[in-house]
Tab-separated table of N, CA and C in Angstrom:
chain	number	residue	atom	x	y	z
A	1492	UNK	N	-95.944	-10.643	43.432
A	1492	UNK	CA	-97.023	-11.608	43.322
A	1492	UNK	C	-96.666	-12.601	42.245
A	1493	UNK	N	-97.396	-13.593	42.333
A	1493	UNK	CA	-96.660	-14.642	41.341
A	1493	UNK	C	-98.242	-15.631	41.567
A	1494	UNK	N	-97.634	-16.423	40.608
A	1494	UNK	CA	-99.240	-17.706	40.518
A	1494	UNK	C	-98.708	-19.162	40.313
A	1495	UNK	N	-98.652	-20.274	40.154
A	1495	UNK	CA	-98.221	-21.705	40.393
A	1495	UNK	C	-99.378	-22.337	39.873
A	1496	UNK	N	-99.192	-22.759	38.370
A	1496	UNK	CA	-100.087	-24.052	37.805
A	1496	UNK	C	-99.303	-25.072	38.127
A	1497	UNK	N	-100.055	-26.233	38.549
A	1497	UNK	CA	-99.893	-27.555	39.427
A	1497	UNK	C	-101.266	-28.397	38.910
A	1498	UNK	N	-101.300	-28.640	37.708
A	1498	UNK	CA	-102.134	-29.707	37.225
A	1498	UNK	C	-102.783	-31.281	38.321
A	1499	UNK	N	-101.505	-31.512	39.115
A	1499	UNK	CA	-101.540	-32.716	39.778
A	1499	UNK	C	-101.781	-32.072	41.230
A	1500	UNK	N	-103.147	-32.577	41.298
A	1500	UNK	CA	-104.141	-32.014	42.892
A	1500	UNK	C	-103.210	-32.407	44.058
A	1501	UNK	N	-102.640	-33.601	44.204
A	1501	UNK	CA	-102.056	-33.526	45.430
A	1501	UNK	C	-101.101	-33.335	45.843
A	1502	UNK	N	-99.994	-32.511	44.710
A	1502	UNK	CA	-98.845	-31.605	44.387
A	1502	UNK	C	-99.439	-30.022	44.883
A	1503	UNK	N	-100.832	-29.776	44.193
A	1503	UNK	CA	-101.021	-28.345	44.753
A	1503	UNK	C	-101.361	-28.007	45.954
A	1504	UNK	N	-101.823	-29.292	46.231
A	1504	UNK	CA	-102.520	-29.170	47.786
A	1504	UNK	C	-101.780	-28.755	48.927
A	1505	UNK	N	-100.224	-29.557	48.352
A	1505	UNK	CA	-98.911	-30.090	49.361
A	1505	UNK	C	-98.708	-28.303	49.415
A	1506	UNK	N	-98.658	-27.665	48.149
A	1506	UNK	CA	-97.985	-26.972	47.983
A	1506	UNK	C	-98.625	-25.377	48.356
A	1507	UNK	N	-100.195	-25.582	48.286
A	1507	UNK	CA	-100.597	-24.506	48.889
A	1507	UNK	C	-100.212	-24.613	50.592
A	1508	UNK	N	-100.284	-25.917	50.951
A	1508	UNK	CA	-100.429	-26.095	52.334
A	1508	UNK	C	-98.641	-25.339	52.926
A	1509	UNK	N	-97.908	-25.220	52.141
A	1509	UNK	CA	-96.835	-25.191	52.498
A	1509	UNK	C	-96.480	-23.345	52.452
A	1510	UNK	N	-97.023	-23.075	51.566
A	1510	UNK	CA	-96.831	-21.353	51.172
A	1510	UNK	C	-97.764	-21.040	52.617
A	1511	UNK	N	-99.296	-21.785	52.910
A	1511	UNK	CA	-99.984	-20.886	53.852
A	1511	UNK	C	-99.822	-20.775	55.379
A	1512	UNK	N	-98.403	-21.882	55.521
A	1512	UNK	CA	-97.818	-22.243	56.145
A	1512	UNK	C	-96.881	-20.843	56.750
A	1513	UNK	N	-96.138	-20.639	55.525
A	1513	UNK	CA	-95.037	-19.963	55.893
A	1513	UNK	C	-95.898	-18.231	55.271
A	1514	UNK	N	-96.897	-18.346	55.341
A	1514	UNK	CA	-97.764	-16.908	55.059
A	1514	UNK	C	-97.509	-16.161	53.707
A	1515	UNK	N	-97.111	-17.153	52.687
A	1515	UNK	CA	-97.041	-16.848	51.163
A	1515	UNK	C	-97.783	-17.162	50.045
A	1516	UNK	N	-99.083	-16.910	51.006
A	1516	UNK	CA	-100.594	-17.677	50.141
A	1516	UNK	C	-100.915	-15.960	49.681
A	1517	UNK	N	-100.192	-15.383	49.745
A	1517	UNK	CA	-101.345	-14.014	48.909
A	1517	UNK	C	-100.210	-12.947	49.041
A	1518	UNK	N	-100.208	-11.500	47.932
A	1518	UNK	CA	-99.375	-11.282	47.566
A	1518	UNK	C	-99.944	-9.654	47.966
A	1519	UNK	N	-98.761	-8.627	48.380
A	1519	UNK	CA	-99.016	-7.144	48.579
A	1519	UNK	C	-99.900	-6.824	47.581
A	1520	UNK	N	-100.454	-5.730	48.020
A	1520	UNK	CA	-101.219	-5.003	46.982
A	1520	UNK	C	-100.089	-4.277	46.087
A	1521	UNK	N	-98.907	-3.842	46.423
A	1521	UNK	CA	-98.173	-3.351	45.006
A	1521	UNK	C	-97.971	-4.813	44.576
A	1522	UNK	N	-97.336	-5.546	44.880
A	1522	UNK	CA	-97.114	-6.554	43.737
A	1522	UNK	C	-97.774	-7.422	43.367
A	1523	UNK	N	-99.507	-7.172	43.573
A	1523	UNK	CA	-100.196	-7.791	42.738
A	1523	UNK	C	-100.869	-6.732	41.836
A	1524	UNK	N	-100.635	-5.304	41.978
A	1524	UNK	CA	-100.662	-4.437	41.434
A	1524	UNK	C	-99.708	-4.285	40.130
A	1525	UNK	N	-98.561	-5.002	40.213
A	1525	UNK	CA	-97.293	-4.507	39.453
A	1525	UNK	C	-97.559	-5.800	38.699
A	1526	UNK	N	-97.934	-7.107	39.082
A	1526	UNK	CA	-98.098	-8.590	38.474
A	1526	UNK	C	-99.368	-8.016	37.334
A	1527	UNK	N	-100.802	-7.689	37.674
A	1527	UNK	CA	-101.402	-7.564	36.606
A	1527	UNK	C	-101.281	-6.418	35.601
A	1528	UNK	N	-100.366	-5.254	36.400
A	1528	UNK	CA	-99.745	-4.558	35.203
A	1528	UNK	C	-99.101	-4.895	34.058
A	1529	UNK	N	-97.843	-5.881	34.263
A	1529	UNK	CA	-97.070	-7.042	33.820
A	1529	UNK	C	-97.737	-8.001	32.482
A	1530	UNK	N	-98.793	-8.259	32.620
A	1530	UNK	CA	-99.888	-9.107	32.210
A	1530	UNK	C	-100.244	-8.068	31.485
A	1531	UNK	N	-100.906	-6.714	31.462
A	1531	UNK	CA	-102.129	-6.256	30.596
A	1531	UNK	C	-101.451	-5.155	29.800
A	1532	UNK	N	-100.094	-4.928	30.560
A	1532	UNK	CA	-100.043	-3.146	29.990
A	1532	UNK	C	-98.277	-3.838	28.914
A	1533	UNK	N	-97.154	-4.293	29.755
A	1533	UNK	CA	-96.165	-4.533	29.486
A	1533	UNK	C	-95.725	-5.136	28.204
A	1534	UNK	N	-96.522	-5.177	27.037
A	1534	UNK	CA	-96.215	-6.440	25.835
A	1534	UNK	C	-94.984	-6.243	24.664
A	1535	UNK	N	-95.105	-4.582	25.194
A	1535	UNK	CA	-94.073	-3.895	24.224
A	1535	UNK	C	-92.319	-4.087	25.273
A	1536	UNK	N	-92.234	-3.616	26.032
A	1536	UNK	CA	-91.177	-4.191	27.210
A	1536	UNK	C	-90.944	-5.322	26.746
A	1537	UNK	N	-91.831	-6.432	27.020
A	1537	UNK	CA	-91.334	-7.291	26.912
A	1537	UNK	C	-90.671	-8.154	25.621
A	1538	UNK	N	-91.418	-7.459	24.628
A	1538	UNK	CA	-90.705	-7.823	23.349
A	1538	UNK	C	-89.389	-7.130	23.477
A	1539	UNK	N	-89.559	-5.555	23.590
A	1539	UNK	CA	-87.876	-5.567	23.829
A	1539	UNK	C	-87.158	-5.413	24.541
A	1540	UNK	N	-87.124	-6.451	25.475
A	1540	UNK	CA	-86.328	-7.639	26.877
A	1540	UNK	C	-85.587	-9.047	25.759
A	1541	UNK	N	-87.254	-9.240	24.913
A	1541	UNK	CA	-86.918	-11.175	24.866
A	1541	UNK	C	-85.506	-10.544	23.235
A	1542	UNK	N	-85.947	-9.495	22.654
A	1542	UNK	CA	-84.994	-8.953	21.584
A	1542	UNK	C	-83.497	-9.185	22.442
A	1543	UNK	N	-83.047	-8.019	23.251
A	1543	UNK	CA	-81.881	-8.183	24.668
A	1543	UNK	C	-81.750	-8.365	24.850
A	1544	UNK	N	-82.307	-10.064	25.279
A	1544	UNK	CA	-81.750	-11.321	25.602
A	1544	UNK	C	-81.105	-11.950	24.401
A	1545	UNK	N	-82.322	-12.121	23.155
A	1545	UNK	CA	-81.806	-12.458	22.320
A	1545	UNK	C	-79.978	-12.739	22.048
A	1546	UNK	N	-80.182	-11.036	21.750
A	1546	UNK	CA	-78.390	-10.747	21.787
A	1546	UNK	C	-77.434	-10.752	22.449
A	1547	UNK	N	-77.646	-10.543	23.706
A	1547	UNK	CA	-77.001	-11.128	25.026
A	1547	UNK	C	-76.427	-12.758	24.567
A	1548	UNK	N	-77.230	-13.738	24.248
A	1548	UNK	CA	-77.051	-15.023	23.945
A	1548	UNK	C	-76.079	-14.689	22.925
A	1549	UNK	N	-76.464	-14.677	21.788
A	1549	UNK	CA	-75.853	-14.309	20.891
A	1549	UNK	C	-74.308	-14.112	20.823
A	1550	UNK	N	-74.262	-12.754	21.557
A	1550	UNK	CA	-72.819	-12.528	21.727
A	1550	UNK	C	-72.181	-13.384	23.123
A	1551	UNK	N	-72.293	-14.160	23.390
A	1551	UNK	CA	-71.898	-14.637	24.463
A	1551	UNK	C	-71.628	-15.905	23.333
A	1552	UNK	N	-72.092	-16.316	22.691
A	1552	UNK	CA	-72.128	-17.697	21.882
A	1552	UNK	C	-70.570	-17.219	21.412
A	1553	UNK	N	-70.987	-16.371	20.222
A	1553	UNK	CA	-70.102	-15.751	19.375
A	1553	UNK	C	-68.945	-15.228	19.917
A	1554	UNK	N	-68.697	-14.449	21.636
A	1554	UNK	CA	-67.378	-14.335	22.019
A	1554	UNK	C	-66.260	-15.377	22.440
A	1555	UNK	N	-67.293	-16.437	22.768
A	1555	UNK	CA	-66.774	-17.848	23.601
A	1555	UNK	C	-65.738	-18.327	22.857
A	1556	UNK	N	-66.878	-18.718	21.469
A	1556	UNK	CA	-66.018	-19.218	20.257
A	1556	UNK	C	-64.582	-18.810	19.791
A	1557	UNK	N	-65.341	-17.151	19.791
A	1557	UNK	CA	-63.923	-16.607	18.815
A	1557	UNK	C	-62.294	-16.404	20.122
A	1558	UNK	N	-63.120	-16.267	21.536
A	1558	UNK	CA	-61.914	-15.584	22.570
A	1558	UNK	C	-61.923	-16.574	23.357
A	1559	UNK	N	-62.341	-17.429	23.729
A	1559	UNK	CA	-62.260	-18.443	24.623
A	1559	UNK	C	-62.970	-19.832	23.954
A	1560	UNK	N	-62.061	-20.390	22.895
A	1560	UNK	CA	-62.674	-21.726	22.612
A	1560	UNK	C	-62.808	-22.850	23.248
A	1561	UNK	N	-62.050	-23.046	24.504
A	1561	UNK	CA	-61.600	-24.080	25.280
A	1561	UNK	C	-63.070	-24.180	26.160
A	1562	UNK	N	-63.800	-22.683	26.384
A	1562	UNK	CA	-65.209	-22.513	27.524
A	1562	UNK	C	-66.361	-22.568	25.988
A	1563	UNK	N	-67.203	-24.008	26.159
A	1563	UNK	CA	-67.965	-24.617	25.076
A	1563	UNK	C	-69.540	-24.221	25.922
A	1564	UNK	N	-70.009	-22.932	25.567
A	1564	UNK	CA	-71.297	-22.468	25.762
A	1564	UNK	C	-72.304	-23.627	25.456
A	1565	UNK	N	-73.461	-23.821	26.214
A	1565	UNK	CA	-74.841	-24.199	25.419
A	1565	UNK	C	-75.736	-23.172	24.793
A	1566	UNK	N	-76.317	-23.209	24.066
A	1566	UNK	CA	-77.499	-22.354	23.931
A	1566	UNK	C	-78.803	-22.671	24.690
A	1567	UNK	N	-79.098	-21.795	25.485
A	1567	UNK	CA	-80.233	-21.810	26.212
A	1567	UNK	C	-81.813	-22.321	25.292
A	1568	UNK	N	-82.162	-23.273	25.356
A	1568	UNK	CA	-83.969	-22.979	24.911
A	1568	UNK	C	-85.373	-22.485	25.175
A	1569	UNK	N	-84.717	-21.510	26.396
A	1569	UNK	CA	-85.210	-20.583	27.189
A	1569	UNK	C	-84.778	-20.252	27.909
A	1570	UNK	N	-84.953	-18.627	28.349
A	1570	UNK	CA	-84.721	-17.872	29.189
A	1570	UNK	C	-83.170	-17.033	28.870
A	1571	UNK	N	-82.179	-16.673	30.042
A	1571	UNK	CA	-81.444	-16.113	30.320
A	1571	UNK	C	-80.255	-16.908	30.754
A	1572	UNK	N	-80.418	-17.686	30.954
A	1572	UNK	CA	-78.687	-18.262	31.775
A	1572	UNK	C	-78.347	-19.508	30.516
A	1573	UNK	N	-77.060	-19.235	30.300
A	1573	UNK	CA	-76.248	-19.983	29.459
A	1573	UNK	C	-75.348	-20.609	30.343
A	1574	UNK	N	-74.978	-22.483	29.992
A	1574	UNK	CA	-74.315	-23.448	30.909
A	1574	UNK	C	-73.256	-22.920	30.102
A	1575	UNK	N	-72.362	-23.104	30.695
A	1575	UNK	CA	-70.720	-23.292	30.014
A	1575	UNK	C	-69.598	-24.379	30.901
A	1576	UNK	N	-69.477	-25.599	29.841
A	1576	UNK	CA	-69.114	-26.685	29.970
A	1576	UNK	C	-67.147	-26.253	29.941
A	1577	UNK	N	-66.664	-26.072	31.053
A	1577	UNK	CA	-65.155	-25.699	31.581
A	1577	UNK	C	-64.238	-26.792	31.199
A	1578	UNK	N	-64.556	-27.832	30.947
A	1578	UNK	CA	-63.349	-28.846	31.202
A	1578	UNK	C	-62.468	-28.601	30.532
A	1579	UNK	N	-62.545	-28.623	29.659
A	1579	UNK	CA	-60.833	-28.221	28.773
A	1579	UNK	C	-59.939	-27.156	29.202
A	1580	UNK	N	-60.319	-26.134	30.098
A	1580	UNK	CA	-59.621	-25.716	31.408
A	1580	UNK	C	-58.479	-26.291	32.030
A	1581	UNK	N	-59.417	-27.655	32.298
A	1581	UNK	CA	-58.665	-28.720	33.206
A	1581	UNK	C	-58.301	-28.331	34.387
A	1582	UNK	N	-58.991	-27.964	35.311
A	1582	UNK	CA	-58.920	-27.278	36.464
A	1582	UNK	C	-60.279	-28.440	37.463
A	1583	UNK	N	-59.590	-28.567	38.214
A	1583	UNK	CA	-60.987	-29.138	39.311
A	1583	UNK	C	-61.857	-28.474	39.936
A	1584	UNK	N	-63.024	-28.977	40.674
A	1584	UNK	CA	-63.742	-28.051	40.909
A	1584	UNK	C	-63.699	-27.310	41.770
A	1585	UNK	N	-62.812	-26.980	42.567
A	1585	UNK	CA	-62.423	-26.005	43.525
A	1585	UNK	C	-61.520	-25.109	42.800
A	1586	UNK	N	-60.275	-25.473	42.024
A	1586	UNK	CA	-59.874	-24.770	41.046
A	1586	UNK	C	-60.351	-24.382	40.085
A	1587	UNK	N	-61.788	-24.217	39.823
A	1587	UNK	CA	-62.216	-23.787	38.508
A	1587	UNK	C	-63.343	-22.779	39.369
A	1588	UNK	N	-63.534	-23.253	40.711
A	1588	UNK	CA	-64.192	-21.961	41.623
A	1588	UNK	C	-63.280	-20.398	41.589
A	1589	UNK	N	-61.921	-20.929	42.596
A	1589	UNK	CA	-61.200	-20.025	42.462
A	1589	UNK	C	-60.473	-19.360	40.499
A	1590	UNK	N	-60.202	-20.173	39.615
A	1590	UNK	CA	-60.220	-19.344	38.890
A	1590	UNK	C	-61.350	-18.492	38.285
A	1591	UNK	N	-62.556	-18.779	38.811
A	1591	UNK	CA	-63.671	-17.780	38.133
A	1591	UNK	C	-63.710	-16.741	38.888
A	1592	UNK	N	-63.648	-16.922	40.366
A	1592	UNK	CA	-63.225	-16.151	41.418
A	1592	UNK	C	-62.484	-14.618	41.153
A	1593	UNK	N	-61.193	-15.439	41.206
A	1593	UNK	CA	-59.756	-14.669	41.588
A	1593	UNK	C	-59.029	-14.082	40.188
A	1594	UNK	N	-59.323	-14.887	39.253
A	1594	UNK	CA	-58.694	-14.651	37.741
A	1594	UNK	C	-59.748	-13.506	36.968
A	1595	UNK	N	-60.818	-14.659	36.459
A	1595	UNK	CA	-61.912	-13.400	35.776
A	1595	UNK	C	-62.647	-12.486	36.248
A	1596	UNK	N	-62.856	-12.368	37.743
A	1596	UNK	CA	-63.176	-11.704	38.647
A	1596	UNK	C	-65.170	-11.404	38.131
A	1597	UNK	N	-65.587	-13.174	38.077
A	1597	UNK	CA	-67.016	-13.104	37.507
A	1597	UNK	C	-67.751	-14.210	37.968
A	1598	UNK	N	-68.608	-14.255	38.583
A	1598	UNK	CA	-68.821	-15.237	39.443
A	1598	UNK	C	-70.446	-15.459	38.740
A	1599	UNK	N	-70.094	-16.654	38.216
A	1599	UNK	CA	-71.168	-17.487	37.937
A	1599	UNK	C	-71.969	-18.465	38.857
A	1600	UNK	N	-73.021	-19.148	38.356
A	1600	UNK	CA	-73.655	-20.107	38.982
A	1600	UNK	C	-72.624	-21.547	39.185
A	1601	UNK	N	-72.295	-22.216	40.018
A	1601	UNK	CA	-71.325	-23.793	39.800
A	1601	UNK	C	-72.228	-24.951	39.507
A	1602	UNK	N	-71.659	-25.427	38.577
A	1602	UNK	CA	-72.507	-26.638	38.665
A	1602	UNK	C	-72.970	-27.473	39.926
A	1603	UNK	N	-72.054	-28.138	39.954
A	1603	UNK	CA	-72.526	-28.521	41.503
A	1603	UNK	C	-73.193	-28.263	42.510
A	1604	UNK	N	-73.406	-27.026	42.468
A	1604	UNK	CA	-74.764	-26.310	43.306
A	1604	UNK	C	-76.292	-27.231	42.697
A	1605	UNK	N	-76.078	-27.252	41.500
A	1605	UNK	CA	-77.575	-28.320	40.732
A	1605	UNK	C	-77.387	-29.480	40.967
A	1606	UNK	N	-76.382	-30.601	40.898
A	1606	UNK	CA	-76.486	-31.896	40.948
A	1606	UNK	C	-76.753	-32.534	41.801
A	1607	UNK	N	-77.009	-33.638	41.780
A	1607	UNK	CA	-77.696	-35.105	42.775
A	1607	UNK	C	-76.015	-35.224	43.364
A	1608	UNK	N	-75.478	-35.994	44.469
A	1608	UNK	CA	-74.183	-36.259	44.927
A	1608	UNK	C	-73.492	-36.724	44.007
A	1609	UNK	N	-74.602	-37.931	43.440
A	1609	UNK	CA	-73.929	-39.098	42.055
A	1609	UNK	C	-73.400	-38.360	41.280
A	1610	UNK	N	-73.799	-37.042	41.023
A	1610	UNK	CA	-73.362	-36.790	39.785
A	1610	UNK	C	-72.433	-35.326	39.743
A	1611	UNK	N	-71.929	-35.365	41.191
A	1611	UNK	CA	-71.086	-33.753	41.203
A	1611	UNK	C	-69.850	-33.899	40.513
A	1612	UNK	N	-69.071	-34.976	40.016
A	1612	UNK	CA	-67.487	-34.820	39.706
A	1612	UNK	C	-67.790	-33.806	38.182
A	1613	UNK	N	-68.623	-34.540	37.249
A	1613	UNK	CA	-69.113	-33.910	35.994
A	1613	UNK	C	-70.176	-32.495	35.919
A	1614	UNK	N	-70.750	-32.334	37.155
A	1614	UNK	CA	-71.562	-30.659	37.470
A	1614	UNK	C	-70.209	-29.841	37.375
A	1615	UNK	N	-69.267	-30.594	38.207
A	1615	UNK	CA	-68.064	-29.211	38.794
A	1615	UNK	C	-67.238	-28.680	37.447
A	1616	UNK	N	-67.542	-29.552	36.482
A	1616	UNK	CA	-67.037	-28.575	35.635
A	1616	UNK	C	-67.826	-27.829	34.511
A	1617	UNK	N	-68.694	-27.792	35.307
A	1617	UNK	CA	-69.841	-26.467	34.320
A	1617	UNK	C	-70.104	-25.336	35.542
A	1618	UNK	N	-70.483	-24.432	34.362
A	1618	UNK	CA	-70.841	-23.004	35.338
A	1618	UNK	C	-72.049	-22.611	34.772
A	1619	UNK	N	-72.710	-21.599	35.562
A	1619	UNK	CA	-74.354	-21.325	34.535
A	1619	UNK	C	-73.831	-19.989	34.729
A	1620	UNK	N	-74.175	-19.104	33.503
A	1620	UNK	CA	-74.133	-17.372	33.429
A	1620	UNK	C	-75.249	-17.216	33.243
A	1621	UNK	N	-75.545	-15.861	33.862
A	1621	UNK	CA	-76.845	-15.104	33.729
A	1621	UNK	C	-76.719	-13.693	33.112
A	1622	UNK	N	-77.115	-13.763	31.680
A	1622	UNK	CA	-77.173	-12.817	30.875
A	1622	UNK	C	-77.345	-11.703	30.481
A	1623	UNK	N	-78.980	-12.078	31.596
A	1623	UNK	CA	-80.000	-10.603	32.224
A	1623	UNK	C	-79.356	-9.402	32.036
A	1624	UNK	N	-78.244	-8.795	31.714
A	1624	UNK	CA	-77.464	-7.400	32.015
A	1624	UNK	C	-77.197	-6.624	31.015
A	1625	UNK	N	-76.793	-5.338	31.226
A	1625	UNK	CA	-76.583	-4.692	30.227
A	1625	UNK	C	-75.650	-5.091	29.323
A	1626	UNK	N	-75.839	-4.806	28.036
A	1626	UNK	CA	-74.670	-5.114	27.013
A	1626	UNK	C	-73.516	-4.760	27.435
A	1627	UNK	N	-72.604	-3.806	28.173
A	1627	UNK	CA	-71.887	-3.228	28.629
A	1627	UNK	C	-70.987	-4.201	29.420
A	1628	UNK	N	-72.037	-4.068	30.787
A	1628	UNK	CA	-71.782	-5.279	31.796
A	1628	UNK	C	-71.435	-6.755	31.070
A	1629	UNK	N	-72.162	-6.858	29.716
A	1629	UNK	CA	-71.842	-8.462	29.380
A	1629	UNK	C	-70.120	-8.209	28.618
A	1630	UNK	N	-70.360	-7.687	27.785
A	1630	UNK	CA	-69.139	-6.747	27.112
A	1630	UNK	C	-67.834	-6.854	28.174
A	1631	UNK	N	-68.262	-5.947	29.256
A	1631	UNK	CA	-66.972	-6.277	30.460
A	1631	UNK	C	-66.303	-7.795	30.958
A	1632	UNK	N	-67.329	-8.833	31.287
A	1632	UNK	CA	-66.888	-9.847	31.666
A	1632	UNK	C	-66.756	-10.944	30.450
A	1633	UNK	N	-67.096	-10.820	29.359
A	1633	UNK	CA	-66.557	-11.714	28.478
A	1633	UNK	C	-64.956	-11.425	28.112
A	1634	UNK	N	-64.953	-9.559	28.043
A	1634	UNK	CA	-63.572	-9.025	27.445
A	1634	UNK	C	-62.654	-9.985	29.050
A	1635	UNK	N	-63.067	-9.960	30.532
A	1635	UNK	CA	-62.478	-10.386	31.112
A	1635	UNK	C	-62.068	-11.953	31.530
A	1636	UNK	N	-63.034	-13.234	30.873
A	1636	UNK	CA	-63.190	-14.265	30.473
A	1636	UNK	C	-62.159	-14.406	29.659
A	1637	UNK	N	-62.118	-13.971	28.455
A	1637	UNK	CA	-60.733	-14.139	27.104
A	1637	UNK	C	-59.439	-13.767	27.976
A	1638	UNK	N	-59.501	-12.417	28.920
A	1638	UNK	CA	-58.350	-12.089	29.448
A	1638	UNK	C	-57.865	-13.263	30.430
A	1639	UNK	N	-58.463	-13.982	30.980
A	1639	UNK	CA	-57.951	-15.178	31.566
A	1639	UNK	C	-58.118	-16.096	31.353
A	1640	UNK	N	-58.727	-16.608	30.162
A	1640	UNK	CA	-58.363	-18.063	29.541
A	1640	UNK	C	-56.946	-17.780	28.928
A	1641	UNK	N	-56.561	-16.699	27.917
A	1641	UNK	CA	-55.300	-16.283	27.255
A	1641	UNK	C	-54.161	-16.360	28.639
A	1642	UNK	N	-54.299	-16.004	29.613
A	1642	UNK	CA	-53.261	-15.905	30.899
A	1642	UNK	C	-53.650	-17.140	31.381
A	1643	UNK	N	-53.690	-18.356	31.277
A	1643	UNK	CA	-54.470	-19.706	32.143
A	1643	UNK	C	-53.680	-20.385	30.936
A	1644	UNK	N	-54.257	-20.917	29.838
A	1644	UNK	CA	-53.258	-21.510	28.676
A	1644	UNK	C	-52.217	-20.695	28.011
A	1645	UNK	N	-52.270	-19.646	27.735
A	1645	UNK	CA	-51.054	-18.906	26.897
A	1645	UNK	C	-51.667	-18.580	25.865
């Protein structure tokens, strides 16, 4: 279950008309069961989620830097997915597919999946990561990130 503030009436209108359309105007009883659980019971979870993310960011900042300086992280100002700006790679964007691919064996979001047409030459060389994961799991693909930027430049 989920909810959609839409301040602007004939944005919500469009937009209810479109969910009741495709029969996504109202939500199971578990997951509107599990949504106001979420809301009333969850506050402690969620503090330590936004802590786990925290550090997730964190060390993703801090591994980039120290093991892969050439891959220039953003810091997120919310949420979970960190951009990472590739160019100094110097790989195009089909080559910077396949090396995320085939080399680090970690498949991120591509830029270019987000951009307007105008603006794909400069999307293709960013990637978005999603953090969401265990320390472990993040741990694995950064140690495998350094392992192929070091084998990619020397």
């Amino acid at each position: 279950a989920s909810f959609v503030v839409a301040p602007d009436e004939a944005l919500r209108a469009a937009y209810l008309r479109e969910v009741a359309q495709s029969h996504l105007n109202f939500g199971s009883t578990l997951a509107t069961t599990a949504m106001r659980a979420a809301y009333a019971e969850c506050g402690l979870w969620l503090d330590a989620l936004l802590v786990h993310l925290q550090g997730n960011i964190d060390e993703v900042m801090s591994r980039l830097a120290s093991d892969a300086p050439c891959l220039r992280p953003m810091r997120p100002a919310a949420g979970f997915l960190v951009w990472v700006d590739c160019t100094a790679l110097g790989l195009s964007g089909s080559g910077l597919q396949r090396w995320w691919v085939d080399e680090v064996r970690v498949l991120p979001s591509f830029g270019a999946e987000f951009a307007d047409d105008d603006d794909k030459s400069e999307a293709q060389q960013w990637v978005r990561l999603n953090v969401a994961v265990t320390r472990r799991r993040l741990d694995d693909a950064l140690d495998r990130i350094a392992s192929a930027v070091v084998a990619t430049r020397g």
